[in-house]
Short mmCIF file of C-alpha atoms and ligand atoms in Angstrom, two decimals:
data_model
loop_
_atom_site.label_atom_id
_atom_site.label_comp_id
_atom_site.label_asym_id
_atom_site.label_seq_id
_atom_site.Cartn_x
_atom_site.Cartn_y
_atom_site.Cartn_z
CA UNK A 23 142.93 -5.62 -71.03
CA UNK A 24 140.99 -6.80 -74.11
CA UNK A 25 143.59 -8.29 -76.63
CA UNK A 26 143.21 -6.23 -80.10
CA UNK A 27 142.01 -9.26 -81.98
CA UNK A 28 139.05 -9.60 -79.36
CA UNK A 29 138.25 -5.95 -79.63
CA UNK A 30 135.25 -4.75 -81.39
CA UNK A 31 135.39 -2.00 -83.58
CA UNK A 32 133.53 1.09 -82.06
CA UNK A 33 131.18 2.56 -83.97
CA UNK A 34 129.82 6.27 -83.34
CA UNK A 35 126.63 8.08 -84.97
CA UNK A 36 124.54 10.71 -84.70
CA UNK A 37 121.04 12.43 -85.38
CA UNK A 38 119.66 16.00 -84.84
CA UNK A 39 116.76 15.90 -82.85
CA UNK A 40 114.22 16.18 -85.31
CA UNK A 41 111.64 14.96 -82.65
CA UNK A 42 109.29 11.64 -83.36
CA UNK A 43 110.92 10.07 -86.11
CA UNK A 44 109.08 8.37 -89.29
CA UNK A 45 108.86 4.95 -90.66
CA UNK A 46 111.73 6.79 -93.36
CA UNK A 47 114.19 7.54 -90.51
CA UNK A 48 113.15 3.79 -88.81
CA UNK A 49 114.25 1.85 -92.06
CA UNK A 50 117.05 4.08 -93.38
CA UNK A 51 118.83 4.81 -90.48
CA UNK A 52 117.71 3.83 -86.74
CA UNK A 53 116.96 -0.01 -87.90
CA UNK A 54 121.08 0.04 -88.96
CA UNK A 55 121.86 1.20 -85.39
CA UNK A 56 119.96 -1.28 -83.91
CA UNK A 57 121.45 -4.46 -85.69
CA UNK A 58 125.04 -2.75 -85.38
CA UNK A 59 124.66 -2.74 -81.43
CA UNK A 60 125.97 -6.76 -81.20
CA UNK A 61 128.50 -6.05 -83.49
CA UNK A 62 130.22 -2.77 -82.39
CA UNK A 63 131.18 -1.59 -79.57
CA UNK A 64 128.08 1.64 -80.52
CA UNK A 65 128.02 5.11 -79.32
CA UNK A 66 124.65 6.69 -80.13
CA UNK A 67 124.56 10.64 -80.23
CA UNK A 68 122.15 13.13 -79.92
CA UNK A 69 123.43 16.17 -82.01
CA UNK A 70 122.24 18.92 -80.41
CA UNK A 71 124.79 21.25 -80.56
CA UNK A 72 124.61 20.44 -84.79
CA UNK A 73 120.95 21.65 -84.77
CA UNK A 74 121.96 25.17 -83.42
CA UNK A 75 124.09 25.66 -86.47
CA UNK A 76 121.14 26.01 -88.54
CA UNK A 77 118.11 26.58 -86.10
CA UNK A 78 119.67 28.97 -83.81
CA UNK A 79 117.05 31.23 -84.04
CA UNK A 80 114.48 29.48 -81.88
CA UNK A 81 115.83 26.77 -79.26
CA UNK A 82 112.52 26.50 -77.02
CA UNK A 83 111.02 23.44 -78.60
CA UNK A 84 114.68 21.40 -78.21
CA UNK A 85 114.21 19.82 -74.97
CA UNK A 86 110.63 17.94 -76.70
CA UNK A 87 112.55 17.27 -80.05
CA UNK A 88 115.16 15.62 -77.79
CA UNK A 89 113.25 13.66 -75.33
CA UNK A 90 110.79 12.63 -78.60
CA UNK A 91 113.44 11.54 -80.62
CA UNK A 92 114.89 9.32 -78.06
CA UNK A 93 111.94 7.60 -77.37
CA UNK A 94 111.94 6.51 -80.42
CA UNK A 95 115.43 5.52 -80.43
CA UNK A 96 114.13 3.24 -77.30
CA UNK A 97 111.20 1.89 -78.47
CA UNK A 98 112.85 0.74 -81.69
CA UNK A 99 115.01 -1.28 -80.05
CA UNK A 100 118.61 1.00 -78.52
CA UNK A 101 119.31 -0.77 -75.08
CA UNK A 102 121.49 1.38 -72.78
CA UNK A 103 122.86 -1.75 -71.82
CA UNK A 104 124.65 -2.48 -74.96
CA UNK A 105 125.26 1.10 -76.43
CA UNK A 106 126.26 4.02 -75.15
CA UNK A 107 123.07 6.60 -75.69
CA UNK A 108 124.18 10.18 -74.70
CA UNK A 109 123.47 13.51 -75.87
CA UNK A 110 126.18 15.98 -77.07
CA UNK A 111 125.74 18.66 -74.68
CA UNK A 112 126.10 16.77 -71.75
CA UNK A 113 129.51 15.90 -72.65
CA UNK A 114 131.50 19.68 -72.81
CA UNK A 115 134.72 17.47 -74.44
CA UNK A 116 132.91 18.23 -77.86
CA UNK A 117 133.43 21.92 -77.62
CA UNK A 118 136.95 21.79 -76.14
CA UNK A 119 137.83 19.57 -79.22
CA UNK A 120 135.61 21.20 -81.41
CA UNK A 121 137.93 24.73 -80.39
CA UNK A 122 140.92 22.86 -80.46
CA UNK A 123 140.33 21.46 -84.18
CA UNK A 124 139.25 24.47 -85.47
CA UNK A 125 142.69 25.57 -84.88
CA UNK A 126 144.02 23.81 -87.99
CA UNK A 127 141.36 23.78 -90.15
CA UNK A 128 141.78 25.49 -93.25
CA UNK A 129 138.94 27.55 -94.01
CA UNK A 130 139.16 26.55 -97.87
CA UNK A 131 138.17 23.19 -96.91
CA UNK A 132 135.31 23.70 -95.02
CA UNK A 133 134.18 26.13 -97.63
CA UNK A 134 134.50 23.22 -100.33
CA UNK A 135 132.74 21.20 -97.94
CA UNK A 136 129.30 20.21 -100.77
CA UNK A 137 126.56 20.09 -98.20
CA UNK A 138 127.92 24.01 -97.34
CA UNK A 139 127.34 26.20 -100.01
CA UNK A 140 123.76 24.00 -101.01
CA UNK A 141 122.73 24.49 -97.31
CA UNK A 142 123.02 28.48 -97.83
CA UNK A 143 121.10 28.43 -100.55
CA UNK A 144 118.64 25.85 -99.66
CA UNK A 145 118.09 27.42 -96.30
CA UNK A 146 118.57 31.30 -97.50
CA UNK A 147 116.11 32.67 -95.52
CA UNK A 148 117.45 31.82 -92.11
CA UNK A 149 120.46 33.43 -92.06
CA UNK A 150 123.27 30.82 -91.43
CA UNK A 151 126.43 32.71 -92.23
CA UNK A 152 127.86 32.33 -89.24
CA UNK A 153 130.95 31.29 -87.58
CA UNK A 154 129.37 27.98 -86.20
CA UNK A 155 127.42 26.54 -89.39
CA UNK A 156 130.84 26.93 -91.16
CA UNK A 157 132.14 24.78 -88.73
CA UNK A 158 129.60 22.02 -88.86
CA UNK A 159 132.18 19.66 -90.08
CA UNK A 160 135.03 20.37 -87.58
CA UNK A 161 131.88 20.01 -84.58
CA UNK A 162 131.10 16.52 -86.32
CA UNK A 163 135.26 15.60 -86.66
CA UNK A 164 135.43 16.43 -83.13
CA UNK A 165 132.10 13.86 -81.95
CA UNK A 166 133.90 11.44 -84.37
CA UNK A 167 137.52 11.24 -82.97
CA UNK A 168 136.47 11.63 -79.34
CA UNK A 169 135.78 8.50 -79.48
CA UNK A 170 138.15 6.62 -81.27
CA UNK A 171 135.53 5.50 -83.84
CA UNK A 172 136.87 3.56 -86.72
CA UNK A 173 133.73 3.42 -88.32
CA UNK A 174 131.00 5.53 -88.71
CA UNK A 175 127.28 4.67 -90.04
CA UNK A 176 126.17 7.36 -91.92
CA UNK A 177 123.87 8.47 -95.34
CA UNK A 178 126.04 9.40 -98.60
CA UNK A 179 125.42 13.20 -97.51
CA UNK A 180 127.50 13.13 -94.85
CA UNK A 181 130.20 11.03 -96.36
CA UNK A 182 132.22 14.42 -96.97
CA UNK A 183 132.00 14.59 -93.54
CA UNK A 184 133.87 11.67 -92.70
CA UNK A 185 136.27 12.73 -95.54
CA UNK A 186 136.95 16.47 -93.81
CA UNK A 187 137.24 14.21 -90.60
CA UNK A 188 140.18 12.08 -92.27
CA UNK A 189 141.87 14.80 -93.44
CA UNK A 190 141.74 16.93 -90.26
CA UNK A 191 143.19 13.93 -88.14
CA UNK A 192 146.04 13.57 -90.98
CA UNK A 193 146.89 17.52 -90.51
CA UNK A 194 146.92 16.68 -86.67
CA UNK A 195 149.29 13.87 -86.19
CA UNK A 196 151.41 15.57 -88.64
CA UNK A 197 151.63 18.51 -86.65
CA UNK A 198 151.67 16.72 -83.24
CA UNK A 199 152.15 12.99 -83.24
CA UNK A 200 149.89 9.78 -84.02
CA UNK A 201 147.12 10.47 -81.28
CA UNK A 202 144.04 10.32 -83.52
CA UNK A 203 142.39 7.73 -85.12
CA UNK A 204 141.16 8.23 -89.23
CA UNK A 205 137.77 6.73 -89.15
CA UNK A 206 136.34 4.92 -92.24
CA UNK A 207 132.47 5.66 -93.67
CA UNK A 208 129.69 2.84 -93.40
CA UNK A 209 127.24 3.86 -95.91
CA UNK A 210 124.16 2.37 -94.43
CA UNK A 211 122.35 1.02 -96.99
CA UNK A 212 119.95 4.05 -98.67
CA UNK A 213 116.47 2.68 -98.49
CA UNK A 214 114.31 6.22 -99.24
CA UNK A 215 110.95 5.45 -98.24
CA UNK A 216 108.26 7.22 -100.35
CA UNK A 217 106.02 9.67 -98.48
CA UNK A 218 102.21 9.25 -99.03
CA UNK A 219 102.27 11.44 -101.96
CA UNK A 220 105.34 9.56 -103.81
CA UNK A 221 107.72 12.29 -103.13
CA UNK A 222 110.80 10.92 -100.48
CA UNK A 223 109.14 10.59 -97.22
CA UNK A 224 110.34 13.72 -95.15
CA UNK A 225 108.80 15.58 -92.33
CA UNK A 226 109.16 19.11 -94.20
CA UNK A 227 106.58 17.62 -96.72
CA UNK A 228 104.37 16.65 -94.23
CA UNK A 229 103.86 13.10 -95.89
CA UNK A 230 105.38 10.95 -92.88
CA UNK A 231 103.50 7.65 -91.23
CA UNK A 232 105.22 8.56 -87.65
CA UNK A 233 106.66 6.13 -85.73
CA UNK A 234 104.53 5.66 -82.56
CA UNK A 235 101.47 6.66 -84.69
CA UNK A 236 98.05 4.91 -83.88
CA UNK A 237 97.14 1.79 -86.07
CA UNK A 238 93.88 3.43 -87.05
CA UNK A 239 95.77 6.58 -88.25
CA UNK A 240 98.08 4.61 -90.28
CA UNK A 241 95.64 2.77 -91.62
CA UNK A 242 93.90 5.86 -92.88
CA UNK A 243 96.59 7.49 -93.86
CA UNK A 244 97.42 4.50 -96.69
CA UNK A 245 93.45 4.67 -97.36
CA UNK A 246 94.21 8.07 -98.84
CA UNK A 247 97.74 7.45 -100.67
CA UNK A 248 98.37 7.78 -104.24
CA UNK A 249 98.59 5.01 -106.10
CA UNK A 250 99.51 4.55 -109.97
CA UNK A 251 97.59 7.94 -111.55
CA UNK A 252 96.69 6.02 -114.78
CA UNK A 253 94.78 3.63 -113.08
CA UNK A 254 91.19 5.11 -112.34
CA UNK A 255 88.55 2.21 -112.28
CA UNK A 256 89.10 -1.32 -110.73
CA UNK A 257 89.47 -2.92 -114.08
CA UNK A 258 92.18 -1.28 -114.95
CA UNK A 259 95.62 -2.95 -115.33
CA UNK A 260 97.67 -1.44 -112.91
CA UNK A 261 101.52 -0.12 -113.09
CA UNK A 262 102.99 -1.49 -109.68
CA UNK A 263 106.60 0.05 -110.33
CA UNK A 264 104.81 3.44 -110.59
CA UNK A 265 102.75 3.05 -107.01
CA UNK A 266 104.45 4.67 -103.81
CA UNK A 267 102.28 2.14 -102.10
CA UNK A 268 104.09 -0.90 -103.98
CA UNK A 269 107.29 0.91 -102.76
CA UNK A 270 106.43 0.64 -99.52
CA UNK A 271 105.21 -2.91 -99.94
CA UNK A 272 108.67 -3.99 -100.96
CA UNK A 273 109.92 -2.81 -98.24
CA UNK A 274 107.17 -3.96 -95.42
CA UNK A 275 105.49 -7.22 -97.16
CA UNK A 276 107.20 -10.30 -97.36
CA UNK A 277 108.79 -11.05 -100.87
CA UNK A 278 106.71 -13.93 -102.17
CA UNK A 279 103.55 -11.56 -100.62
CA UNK A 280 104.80 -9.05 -103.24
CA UNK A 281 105.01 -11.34 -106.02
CA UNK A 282 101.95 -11.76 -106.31
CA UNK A 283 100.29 -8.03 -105.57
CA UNK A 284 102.82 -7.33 -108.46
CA UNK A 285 100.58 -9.90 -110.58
CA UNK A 286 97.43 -8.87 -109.53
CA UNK A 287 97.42 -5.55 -110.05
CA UNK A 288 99.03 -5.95 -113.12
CA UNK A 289 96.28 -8.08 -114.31
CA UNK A 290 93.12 -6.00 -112.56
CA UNK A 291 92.49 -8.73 -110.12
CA UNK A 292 93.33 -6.88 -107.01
CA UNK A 293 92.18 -3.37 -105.94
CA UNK A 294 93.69 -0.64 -104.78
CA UNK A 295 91.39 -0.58 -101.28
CA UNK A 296 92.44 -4.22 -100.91
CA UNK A 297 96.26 -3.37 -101.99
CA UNK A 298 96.67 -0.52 -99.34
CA UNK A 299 94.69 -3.00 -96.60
CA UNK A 300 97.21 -5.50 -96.70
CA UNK A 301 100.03 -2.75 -96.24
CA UNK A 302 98.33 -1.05 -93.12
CA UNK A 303 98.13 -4.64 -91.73
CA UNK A 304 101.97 -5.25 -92.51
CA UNK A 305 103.34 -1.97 -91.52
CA UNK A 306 101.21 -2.05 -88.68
CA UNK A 307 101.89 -5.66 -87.47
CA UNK A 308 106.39 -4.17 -87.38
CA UNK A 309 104.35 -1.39 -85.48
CA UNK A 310 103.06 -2.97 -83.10
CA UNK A 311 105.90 -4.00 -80.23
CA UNK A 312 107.51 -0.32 -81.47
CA UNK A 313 104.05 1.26 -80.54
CA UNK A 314 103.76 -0.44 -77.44
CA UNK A 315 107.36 0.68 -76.04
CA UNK A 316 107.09 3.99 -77.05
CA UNK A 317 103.72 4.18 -75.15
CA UNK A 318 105.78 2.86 -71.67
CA UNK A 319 108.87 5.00 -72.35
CA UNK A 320 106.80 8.14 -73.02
CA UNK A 321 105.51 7.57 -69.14
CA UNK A 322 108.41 7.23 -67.50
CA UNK A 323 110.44 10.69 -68.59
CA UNK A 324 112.50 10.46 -65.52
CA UNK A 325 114.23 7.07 -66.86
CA UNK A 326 114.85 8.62 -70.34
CA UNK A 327 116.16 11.44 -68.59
CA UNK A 328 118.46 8.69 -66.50
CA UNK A 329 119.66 6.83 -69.45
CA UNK A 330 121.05 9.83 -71.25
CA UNK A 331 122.70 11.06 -67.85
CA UNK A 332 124.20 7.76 -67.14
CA UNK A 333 125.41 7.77 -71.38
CA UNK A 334 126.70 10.76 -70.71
CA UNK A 335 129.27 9.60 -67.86
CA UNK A 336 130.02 6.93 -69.67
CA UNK A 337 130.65 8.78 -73.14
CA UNK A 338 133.07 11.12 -71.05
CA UNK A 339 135.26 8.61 -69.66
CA UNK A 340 136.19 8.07 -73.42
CA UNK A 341 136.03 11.46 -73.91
CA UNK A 342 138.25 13.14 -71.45
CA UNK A 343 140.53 9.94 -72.00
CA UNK A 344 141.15 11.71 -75.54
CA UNK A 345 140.97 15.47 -74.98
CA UNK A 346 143.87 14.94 -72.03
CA UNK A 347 146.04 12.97 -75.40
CA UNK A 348 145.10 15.50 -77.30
CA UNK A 349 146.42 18.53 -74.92
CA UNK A 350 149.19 16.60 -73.70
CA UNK A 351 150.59 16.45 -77.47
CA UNK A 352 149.61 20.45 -78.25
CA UNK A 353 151.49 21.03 -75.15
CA UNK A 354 148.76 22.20 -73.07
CA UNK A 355 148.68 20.68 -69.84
CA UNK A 356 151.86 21.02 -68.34
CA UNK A 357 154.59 23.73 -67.54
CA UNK A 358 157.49 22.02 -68.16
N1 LIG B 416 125.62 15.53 -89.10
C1 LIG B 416 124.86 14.34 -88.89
C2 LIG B 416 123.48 14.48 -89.58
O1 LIG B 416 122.94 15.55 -89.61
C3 LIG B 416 124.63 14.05 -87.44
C4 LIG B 416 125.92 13.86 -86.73
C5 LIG B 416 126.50 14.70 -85.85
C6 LIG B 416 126.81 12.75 -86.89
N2 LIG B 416 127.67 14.22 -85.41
C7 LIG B 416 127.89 13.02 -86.02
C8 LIG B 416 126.76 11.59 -87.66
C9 LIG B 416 128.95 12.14 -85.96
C10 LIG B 416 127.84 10.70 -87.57
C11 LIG B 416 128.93 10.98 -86.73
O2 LIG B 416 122.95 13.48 -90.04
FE1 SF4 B 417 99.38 0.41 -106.38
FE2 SF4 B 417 98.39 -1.74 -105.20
FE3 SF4 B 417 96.80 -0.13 -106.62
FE4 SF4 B 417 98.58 -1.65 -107.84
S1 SF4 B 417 96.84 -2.36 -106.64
S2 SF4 B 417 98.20 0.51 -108.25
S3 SF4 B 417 100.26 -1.64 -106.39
S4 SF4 B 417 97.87 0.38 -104.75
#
């Protein structure tokens, strides 16, 4: 038995498959993961149940979203051997909780929820007043305390979340004893990459630099990138805090590197061509390894398939561990 001072704290998070990730997703979210997986004890969830609450409608291209997205997860650096990598439907626990939880949950707080009523409006066209977007929250509350997780990595959008989650496991051990745990937020730091055309990097613009994309195509994507609009001829000073391709420098180019693009292009002595040439090289150079891994995990399906089966077992030890608490104290297992 691991003494409680030895313990680590167990983290759990979770992403829709959105298929191959972005540069965006790398740096604002999967990066975090990575450097939490010495520190927690990490659970790392595909949410594929949470992707049906608003894209229902058409399910057939979820098994290549899946298997992209974890490739990804691989190739940037998620070892099976120090996190748990699973995906939600292979653990049935989240919809017995998920049932169970929605139980007690009032349905004025999951109305107040933020991300709820701007979601029906944002995505009015598809039709998500149903039962199961609603419950978004309780589905995530139920991944959450499955677990045990006292601390959960996540973006300032889904802080409410975490919130509903808090309250929820309040309203439970008030009702039937101290079996759940009240996680705690990690707001991962927001880094919000620009896209090519300045606007926040996001696959629905179409202005990503992918992942596991090819050197060349990176390259010419930044070729074509906007730059500061008010400067049109070489001699121009230019306005680095303006340029989506400083942005991205800042993030990829190493600080005293910056310094000085900052300088010249505030003074005409560098050029755009030149500017976006040393990014490509940068970004490309973090690339690289990534590139190469996805390339090896991409051949070997059948081992991506294995890692998420063998996650999967080990996610529902935990799992079952805290469904059976939770039916014991609702009464539900036994006669007597
Ligand atoms: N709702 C999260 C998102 O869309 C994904 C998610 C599902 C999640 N279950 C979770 C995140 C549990 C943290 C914990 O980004
Ligand atoms: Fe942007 Fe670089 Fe051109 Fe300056 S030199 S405007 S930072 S691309």
């Amino acid at each position: 038995m691991i003494s409680a001072t030895t313990a680590k704290d167990r983290v759990l998070s979770g992403m829709q498959p959105s298929g191959a990730l972005h540069i965006g997703n790398w740096m604002g979210a999967l990066d975090n993961w990575v450097n939490m997986q010495d520190v927690y004890d990490s659970y790392f969830m595909v949410a594929d149940y949470h992707s049906l609450t608003t894209g229902y409608h058409d399910t057939r291209g979820l098994p290549t979203l899946v298997f992209q997205m974890v490739v990804d997860w691989l190739a940037a650096g998620l070892d099976p051997k120090r996190s748990v990598i699973f995906r939600q439907s292979d653990v049935p626990e989240h919809a017995e909780l998920h049932l169970l939880l929605s139980m007690i949950t009032p349905l004025g707080w999951l109305e107040r929820v933020p991300s709820y009523k701007e979601k029906l409006k944002e995505l009015a066209q598809r039709d998500i007043h149903t039962y199961g977007f609603l419950g978004y929250p309780v589905l995530m509350s139920s991944d959450i305390l499955l677990y045990r997780a006292s601390k959960v990595p996540v973006g300032q959008d889904q802080v409410p979340h975490v919130e509903l989650t808090r309250e929820i496991v309040r309203r439970f051990n008030g009702l039937y004893g101290e079996v759940l745990l009240e996680p705690e937020a990690i707001l991962t730091e927001a880094k919000v990459l620009p896209g090519l055309d300045g606007k926040k990097m996001s696959k629905s613009y179409g202005n990503t630099l992918a992942l596991g994309e090819s050197a060349e195509s990176i390259a010419k994507k930044i070729r074509v990138m906007m730059t500061d609009p008010a400067r049109v001829r070489k001699s121009d000073p230019g306005h680095p805090e303006v340029c989506p391709v400083f942005s991205l420098h800042k993030i990829f180019t190493g600080s005293q590197q910056v310094q000085e693009i900052d300088g010249a292009c505030r003074t005409a002595q560098i050029g755009c061509v030149d500017c976006k040439a040393i990014l490509a090289s940068q970004i490309n150079a973090q690339l690289d390894p990534i590139r190469e891994r996805r390339l090896e995990w991409e051949e070997h399906p059948k081992q991506v398939q294995e890692i998420l089966q063998q996650g999967a077992r080990e996610a529902q030890k935990t799992a079952h561990d805290t469904l059976t608490m939770v039916k014991d104290a609702m009464h539900l297992n036994s006669l007597e």
